Short mmCIF file of C-alpha atoms in Angstrom, two decimals:
data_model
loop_
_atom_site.label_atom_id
_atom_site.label_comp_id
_atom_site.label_asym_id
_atom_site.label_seq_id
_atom_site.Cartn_x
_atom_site.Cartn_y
_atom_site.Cartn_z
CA UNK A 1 246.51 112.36 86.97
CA UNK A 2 246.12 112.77 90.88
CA UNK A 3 242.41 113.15 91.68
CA UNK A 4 243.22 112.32 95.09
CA UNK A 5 245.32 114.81 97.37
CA UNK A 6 244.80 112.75 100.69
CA UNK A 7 247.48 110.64 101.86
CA UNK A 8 247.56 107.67 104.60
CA UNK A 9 250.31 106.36 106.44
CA UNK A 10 250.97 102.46 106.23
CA UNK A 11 249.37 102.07 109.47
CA UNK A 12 246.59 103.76 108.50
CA UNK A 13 246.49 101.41 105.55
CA UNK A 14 246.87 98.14 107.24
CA UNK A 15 243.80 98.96 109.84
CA UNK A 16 241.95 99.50 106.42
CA UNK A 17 242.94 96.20 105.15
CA UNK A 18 242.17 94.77 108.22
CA UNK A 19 238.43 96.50 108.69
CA UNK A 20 238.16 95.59 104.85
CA UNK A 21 238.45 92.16 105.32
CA UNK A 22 236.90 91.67 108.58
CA UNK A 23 234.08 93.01 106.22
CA UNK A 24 231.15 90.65 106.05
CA UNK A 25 233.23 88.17 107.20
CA UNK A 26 232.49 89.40 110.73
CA UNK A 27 229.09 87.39 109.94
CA UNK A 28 229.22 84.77 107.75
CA UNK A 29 232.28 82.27 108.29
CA UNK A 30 234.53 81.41 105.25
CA UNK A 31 235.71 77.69 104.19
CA UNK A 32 231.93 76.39 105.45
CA UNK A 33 231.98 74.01 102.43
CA UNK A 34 234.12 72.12 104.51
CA UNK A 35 232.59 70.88 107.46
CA UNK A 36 234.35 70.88 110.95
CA UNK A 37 238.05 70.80 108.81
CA UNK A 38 236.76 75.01 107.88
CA UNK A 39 239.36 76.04 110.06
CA UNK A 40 241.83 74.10 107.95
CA UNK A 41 240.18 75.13 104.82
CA UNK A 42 240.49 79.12 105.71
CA UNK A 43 244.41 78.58 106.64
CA UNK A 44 244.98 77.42 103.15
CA UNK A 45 242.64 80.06 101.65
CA UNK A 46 245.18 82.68 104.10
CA UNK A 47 248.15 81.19 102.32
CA UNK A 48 246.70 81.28 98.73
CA UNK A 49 245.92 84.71 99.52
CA UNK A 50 249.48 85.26 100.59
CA UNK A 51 250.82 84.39 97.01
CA UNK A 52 247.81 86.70 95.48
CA UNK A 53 248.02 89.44 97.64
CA UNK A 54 252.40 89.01 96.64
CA UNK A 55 251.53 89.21 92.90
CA UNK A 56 249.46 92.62 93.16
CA UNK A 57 251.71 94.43 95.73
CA UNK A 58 254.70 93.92 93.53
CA UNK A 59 252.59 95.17 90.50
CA UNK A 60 251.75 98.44 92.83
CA UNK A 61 255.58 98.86 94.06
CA UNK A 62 256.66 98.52 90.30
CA UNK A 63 254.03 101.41 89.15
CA UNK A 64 254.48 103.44 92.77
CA UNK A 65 251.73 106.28 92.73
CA UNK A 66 249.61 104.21 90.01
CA UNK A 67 246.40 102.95 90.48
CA UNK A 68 245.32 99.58 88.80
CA UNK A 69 243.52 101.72 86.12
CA UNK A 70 246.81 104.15 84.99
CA UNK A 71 248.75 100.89 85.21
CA UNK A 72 246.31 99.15 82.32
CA UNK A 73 246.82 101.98 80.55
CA UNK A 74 250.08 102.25 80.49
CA UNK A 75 250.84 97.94 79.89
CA UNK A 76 248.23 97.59 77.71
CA UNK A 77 247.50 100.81 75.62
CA UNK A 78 244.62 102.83 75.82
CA UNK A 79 241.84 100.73 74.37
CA UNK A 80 242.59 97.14 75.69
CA UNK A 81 244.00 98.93 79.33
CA UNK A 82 240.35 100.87 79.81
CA UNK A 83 238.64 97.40 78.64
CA UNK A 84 240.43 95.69 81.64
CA UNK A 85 239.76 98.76 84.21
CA UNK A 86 236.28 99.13 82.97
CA UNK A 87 236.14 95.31 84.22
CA UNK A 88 237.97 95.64 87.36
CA UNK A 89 235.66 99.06 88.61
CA UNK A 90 233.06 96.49 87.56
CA UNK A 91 234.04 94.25 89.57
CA UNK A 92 234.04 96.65 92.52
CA UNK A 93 230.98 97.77 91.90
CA UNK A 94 229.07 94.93 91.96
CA UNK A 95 231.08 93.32 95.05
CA UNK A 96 230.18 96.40 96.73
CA UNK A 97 226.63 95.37 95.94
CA UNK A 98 226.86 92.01 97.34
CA UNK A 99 228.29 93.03 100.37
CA UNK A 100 225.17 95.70 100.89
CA UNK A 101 223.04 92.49 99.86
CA UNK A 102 225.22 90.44 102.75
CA UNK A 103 224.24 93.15 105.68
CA UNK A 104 220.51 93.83 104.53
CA UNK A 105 219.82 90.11 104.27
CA UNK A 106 221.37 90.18 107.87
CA UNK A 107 219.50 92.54 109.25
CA UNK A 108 216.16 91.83 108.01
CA UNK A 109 216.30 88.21 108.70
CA UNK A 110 217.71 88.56 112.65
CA UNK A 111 216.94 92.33 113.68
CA UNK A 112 214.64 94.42 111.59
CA UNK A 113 212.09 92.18 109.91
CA UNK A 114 209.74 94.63 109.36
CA UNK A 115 212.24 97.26 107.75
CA UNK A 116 212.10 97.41 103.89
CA UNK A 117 215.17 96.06 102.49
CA UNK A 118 215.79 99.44 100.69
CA UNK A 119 216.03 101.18 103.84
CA UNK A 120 218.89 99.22 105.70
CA UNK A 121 220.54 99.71 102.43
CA UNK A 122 220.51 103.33 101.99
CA UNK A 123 221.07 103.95 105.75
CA UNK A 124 224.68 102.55 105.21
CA UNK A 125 224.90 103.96 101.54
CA UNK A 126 224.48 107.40 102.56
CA UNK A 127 227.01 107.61 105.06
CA UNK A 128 229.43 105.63 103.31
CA UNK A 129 228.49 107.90 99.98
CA UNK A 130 229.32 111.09 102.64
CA UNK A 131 232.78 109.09 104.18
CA UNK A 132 233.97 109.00 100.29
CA UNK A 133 232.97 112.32 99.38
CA UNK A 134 235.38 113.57 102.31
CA UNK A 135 238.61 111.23 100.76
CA UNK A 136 240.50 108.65 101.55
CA UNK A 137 242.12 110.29 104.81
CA UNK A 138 239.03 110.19 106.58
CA UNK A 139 238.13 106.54 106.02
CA UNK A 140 241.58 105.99 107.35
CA UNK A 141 240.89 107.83 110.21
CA UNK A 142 237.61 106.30 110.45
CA UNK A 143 239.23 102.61 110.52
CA UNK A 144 241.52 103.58 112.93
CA UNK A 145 238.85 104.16 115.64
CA UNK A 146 237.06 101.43 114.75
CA UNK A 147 238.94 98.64 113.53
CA UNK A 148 240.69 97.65 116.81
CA UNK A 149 237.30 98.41 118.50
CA UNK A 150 235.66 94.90 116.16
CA UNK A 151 239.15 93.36 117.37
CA UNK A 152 238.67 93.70 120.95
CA UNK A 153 235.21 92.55 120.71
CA UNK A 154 236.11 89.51 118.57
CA UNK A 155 238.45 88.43 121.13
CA UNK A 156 236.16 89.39 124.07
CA UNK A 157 233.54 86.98 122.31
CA UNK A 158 235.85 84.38 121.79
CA UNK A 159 237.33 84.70 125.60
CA UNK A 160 233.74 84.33 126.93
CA UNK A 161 232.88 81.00 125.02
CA UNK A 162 235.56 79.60 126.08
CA UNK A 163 233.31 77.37 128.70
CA UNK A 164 230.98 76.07 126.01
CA UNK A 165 234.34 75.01 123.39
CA UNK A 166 234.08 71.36 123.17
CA UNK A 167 237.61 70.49 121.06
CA UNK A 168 235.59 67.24 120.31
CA UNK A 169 233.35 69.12 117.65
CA UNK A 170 236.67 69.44 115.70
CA UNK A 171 237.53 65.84 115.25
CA UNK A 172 238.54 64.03 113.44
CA UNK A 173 240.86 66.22 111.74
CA UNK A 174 240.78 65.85 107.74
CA UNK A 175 237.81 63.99 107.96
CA UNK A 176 236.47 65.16 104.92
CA UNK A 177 237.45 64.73 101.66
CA UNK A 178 240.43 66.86 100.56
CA UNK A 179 238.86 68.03 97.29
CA UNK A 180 236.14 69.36 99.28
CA UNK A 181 238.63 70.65 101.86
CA UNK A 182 240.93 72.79 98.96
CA UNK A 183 237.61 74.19 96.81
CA UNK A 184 236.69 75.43 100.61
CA UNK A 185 240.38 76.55 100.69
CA UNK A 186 240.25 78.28 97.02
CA UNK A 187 236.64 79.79 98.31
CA UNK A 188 237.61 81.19 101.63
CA UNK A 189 240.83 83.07 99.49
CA UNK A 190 238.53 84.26 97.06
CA UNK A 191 236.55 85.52 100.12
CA UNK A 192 237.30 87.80 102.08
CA UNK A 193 241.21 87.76 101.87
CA UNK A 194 241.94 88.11 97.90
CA UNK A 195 238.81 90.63 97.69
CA UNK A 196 241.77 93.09 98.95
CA UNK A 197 243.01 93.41 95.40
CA UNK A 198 240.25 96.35 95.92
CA UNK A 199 243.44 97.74 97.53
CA UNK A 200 244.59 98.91 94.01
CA UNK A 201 243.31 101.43 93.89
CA UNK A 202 244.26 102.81 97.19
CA UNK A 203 248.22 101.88 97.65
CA UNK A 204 248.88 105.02 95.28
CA UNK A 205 247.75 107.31 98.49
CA UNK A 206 250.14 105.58 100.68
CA UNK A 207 252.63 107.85 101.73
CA UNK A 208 255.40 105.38 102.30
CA UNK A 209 255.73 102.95 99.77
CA UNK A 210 258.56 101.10 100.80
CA UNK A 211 257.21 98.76 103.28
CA UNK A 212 253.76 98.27 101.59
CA UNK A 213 254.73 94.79 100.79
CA UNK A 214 255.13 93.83 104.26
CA UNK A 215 252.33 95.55 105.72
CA UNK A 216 249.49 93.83 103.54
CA UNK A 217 250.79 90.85 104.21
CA UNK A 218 251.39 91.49 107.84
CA UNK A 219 247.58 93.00 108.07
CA UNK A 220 246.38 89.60 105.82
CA UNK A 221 248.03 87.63 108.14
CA UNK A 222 246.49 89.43 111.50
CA UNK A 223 242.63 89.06 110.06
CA UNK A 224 244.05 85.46 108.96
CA UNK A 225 244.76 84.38 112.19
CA UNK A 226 241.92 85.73 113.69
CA UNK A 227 239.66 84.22 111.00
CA UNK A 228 241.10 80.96 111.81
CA UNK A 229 240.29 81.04 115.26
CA UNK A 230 236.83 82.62 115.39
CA UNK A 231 235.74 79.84 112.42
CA UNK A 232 237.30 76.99 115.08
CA UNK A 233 235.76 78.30 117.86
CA UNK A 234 232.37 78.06 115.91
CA UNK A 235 232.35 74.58 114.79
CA UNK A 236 234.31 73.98 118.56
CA UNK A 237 230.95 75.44 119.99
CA UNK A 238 227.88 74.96 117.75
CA UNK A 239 229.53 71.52 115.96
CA UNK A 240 227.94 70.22 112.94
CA UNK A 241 225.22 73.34 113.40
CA UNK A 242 227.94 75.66 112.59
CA UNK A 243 228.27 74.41 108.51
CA UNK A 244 224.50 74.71 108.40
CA UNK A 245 223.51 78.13 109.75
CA UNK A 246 223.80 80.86 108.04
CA UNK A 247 225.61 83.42 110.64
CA UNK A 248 227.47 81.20 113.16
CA UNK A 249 228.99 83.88 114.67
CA UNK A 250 226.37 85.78 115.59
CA UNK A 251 224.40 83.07 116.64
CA UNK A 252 227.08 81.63 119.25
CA UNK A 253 227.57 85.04 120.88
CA UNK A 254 223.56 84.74 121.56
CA UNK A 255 225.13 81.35 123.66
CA UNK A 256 226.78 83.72 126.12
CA UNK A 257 225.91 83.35 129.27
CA UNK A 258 227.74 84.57 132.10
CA UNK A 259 225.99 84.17 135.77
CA UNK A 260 223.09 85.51 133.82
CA UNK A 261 224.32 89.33 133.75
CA UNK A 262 226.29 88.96 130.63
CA UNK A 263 223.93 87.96 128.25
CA UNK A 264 222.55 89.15 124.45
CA UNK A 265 225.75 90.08 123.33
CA UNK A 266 224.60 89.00 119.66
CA UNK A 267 224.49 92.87 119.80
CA UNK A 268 227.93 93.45 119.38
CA UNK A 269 228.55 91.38 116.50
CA UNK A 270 225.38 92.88 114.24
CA UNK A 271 227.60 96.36 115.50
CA UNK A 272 230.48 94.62 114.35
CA UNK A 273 228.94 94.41 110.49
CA UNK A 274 228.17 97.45 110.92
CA UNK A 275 231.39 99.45 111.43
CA UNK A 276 233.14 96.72 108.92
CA UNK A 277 230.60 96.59 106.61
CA UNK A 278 230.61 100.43 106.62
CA UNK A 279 234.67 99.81 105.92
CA UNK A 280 234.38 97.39 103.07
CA UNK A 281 231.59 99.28 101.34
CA UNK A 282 233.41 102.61 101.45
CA UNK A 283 236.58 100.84 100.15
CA UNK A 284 234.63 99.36 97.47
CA UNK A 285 232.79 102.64 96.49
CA UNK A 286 235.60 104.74 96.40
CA UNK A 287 237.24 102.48 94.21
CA UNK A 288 235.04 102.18 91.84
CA UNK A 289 234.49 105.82 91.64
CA UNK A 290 238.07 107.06 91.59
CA UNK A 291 238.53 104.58 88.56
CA UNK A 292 235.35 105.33 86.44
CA UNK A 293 236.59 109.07 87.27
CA UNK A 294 240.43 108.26 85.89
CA UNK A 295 238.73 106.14 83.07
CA UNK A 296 236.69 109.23 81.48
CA UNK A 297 239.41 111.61 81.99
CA UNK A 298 237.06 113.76 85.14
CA UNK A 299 238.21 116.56 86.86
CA UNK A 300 237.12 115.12 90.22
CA UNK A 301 235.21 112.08 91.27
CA UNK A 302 232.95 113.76 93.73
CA UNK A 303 230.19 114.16 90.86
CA UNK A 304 229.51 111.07 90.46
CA UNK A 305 229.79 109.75 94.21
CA UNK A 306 225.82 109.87 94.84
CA UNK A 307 224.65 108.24 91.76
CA UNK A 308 226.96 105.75 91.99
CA UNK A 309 226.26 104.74 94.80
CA UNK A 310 222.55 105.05 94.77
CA UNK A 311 223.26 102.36 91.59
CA UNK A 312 225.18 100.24 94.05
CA UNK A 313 222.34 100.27 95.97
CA UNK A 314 219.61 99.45 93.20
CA UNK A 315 221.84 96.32 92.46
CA UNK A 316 221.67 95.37 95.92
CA UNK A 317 218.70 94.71 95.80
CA UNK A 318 218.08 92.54 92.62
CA UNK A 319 221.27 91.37 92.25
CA UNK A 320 220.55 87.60 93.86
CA UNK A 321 216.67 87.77 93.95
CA UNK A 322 216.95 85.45 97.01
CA UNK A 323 219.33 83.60 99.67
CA UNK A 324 219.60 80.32 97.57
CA UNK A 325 221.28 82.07 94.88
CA UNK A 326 222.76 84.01 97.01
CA UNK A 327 224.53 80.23 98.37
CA UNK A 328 224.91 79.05 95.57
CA UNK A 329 226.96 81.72 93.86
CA UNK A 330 229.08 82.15 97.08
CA UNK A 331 229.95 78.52 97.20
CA UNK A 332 230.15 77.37 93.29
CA UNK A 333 230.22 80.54 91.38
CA UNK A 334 232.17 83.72 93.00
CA UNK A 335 235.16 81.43 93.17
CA UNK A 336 235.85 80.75 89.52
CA UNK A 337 234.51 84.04 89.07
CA UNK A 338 236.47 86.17 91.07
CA UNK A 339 240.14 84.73 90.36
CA UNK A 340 239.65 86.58 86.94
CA UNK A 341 239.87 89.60 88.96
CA UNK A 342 241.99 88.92 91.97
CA UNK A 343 244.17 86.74 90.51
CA UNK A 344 244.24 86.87 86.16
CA UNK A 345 244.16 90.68 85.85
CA UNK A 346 247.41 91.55 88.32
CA UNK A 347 249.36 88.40 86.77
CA UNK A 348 248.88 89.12 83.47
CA UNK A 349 249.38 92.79 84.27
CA UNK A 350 252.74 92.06 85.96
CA UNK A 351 253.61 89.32 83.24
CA UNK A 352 253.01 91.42 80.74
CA UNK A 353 254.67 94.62 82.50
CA UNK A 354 258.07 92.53 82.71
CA UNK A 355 257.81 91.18 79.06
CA UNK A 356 257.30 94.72 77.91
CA UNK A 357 260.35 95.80 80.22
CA UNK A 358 258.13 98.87 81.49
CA UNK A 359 260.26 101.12 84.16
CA UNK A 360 258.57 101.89 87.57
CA UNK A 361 257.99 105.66 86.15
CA UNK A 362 255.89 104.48 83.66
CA UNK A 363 258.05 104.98 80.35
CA UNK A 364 259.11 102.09 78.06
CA UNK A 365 263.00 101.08 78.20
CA UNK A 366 262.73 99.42 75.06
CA UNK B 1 206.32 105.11 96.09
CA UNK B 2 207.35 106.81 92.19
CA UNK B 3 206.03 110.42 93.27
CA UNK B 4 208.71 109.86 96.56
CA UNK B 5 211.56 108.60 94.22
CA UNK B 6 210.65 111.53 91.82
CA UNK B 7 211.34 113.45 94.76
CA UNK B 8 214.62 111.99 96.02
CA UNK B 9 216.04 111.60 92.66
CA UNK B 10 214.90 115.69 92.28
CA UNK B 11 216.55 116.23 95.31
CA UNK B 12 219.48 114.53 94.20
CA UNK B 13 219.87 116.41 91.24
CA UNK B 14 219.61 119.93 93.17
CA UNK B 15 222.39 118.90 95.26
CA UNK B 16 224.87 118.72 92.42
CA UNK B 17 223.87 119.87 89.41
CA UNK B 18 223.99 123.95 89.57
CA UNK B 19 227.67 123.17 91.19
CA UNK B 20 228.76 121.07 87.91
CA UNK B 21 227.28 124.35 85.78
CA UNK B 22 228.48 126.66 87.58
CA UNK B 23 231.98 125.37 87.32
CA UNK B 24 231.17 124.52 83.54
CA UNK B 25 232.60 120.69 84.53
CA UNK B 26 230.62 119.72 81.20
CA UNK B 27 231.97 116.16 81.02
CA UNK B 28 230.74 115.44 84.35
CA UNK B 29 227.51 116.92 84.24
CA UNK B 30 227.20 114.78 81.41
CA UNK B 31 228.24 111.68 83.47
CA UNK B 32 225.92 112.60 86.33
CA UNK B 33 223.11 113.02 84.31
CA UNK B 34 223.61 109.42 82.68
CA UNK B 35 224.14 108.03 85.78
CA UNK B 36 221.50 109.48 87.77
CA UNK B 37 218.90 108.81 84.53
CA UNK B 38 219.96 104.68 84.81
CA UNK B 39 219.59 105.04 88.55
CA UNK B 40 216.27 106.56 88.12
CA UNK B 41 214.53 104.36 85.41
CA UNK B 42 216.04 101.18 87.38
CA UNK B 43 213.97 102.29 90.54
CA UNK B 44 210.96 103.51 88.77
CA UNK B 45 211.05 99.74 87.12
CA UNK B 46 211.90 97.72 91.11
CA UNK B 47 208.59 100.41 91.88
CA UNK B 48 206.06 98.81 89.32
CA UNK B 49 206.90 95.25 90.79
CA UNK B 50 208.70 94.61 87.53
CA UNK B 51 211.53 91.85 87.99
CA UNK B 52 214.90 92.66 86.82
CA UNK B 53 216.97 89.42 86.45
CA UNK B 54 219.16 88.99 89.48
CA UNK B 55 222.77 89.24 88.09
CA UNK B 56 225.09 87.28 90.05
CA UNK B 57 222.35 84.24 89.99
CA UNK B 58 222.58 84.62 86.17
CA UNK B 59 226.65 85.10 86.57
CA UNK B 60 226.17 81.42 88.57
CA UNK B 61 224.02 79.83 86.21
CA UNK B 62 226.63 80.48 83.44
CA UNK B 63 229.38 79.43 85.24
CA UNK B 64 228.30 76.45 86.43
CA UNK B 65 227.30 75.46 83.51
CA UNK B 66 229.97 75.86 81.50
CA UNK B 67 232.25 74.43 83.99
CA UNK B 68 230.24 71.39 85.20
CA UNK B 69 230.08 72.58 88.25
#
C-alpha cells in the first residue's frame, strides 16, 4: 500500500535526521541531570543511541519499502500488529505535541510574552500542516536549505565564545556520581537521538536502501558530536549556571560580545528552533498521519492532515499544564517511558521477525 | 473566543469536505469528521476555562510511582 509517491535520496535523508534531531535540542541541552560531567553523559546517550538506532535500521533493511506500521502487520497479524502501530503513531503524536509545547514555552517565556500560547503554536502548525500536505520530497528539500544553515550558525556561536570558555568549569571530570552520570546518559539517548525511531516511517521513501544503515548512523554521529561540544561549551562558559537554566544555549549566545558590534545574537538560536523545530514537527506529523492513514486502510492521508494537526496542537497546550511537570517528566518520566517505543517495539519486532523466519518481501518461509 | 473557533473549525471543514464528497472518499470523510468533531469539542472545552488533565504529567505521576522513581 504506497500512499506516498515521493522519494528522497540518502542525503536528503541524513540532513533530515540531522534537522530532526537538532530539533529542540537546539534549545534545551541534553544529559543536564548530570552536572558539569553532561558532556560525558550525552556521549554515552550518542552510543546507546548507536545500538538503538542499529536495532531499527536492520528491522527497516529486512522489510525494505515497509513502514513500521505494514511491518506490525505483517510480524504480528492484523489485530496485535495495528495494537502496536496504533501505539507507535501515538507515540508520534503526542511527541510532536511536546515538542510544540518545548518552542511555545520558549517563546513566550524569552521573546513574545504577551503572545497567547495558542498562537506561537498554530503559526508553526500551519506551515508544517502545509510542508506535509506537499510530501515527503519537499521537507527534504526543505532540510536541505536549512539544516546546514543551523550548522553553520552552531559553529559560528561556538567559534565566538571561544574567549569566555573557561576549561576550569569542566573539572573535575566524573565528579559526580556515576548513577547520576548513566540515567543522564539513558536520558540524553532517549532525547533527542533515539526519538529518530520516528524515522520508520520514512526509510520506506528512501530511494537507495543499501547504505541506509550507514547513513543514520553517520548523520547520529554528526548531531552527536556536535551535541557534545555545544553542551561542553555551555557548562565551559556559564559553569554550574548551565545545569540550572532552562535554555543554556540561548542564553550564552546573549554573552557574545565582540568589540561591541557583534552583539544579541540570542537571535539566531530562537531562528535556530525555529527552522528545526519546524523539521522535527513535520517529521513527527507526517508520521503519524501516514500511519493512522495505512492503519484504516485510506486512500490518501491528506484528509486528515489539518485535523490532525490542529489535535496536535490542542495537546500542546494541556499536555504538561506547566514547566515543573514539564521537568519532571523530561528528567524521571520520558525516559522509562520512551524506551517502550524506541527501544521494546523494534526489538521485539526484529526478535520476533527472525523467530518467525519472515523473508525481506514480506511472505513467511515457514 | 467559541463564535471565532466556530468559525475556524467552519472554515476548516469548507476546505476539505466538498473534495472528500465529491470524490465519494466515504471512509475518510468519515475520519475527518471524527477528527475534526474531537478537535472541536476539545477547544470549545480549553475556551470555557475548563481544565483538561495534562497528560504527560499524569503519564509521570504513574511512572514514577510505580517505579519508585
Amino acid at each position: 500500500m504506497f500512499l506516498e509517491k515521493g522519494k528522497i535520496s540518502n542525503f536528503q535523508l541524513g540532513l533530515l535526521i540531522i534537522g530532526f534531531v537538532f530539533g529542540s535540542s537546539v534549545i534545551i541541552s541534553p544529559g543536564q541531570g548530570a552536572g558539569h560531567d553532561a558532556w560525558i553523559s550525552v556521549a554515552l546517550g550518542l552510543m546507546e543511541s548507536l545500538l538503538i538506532v542499529w536495532i531499527f535500521t536492520t528491522l527497516a533493511k529486512q522489510f525494505k519499502g515497509m513502514t513500521i506500521v505494514e511491518i506490525n502487520s505483517l510480524v504480528y497479524g492484523k489485530i496485535l500488529g495495528t495494537c502496536i502501530s496504533l501505539l507507535f503513531i501515538w507515540y508520534l503524536f503526542h511527541l510532536g505535541a511536546m515538542v510544540l509545547d518545548n518552542y511555545a514555552s520558549f517563546f513566550k517565556l524569552e521573546i513574545y510574552a504577551n503572545t497567547p500560547r495558542i498562537i506561537i503554536i498554530l503559526a508553526l502548525v500551519l506551515v508544517c500542516i502545509s510542508t506535509v500536505g506537499r510530501g515527503i520530497e519537499v521537507l527534504a528539500r526543505c532540510s536541505a536549505i536549512l539544516v546546514p544553515i543551523t550548522i553553520l550558525i552552531a559553529i559560528a556561536d561556538s567559534a565566538l565564545i571561544i574567549p569566555q570558555i573557561d576549561l576550569k568549569n569542566l573539572l573535575p571530570v566524573l565528579d559526580v556520581p556515576i548513577s547520576q552520570i548513566l540515567w543522564a546518559g539513558h536520558a540524553a539517548a532517549s532525547f533527542p537521538f533515539a526519538e529518530s525511531v520516528a524515522f520508520l516511517m520514512v526509510l520506506a521513501f528512501v530511494d537507495i536502501t543499501e547504505n541506509v544503515s550507514a547513513n543514520f548512523l553517520k548523520s547520529l554521529l554528526i548531531v552527536g558530536i556536535i551535541l557534545i561540544i555545544v553542551v561542553a561549551r555551555n557548562f565551559a562558559v556559564m559553569g554550574p549556571m548551565a545545569a540550572i537554566t532552562n535554555y543554556p544555549s540561548y542564553l550564552l549566545a546573549q554573552a557574545i560580545d565582540i568589540g561591541e558590534v557583534l552583539t544579541r545574537l540570542e537571535v539566531l538560536i530562537a531562528v535556530n528552533l525555529i527552522t528545526m523545530g519546524f523539521i522535527k514537527v513535520s517529521v513527527l506529523l507526517y508520521g503519524t498521519v501516514l500511519g493512522l492513514a495505512q492503519v484504516l486502510n485510506l486512500h490518501s492521508y491528506r484528509p486528515i492532515i489539518l485535523p490532525i494537526g490542529i489535535l496536535m496542537a490542542i495537546l500542546a497546550l494541556t499536555t504538561f499544564g506547566n514547566s515543573v511537570n514539564m521537568l519532571n517528566f523530561a528528567q524521571k518520566g520520558y525516559p522509562v517511558y520512551a524506551a517502550f517505543f524506541q527501544i521494546g517495539i523494534p526489538l521485539i519486532t526484529l526478535v520476533v521477525a527472525k523467530l518467525r523466519k519472515l523473508n525481506p518481501t514480506g511472505g513467511s518461509k515457514a | 473566543m467559541i463564535f471565532l473557533l466556530l468559525v475556524g473549525f467552519g472554515i476548516m471543514a469548507l476546505i476539505q469536505v466538498p473534495a472528500l464528497v465529491r470524490k465519494r472518499w466515504w471512509k475518510e470523510l468519515i475520519c475527518y469528521s471524527l477528527l475534526w468533531l474531537t478537535g472541536l469539542a476539545l477547544s470549545v472545552i480549553i475556551s470555557m476555562g475548563i481544565i483538561i488533565p495534562p497528560i504527560s504529567a499524569v503519564l509521570n505521576k504513574y511512572i514514577t510511582s510505580a517505579l519508585g522513581l
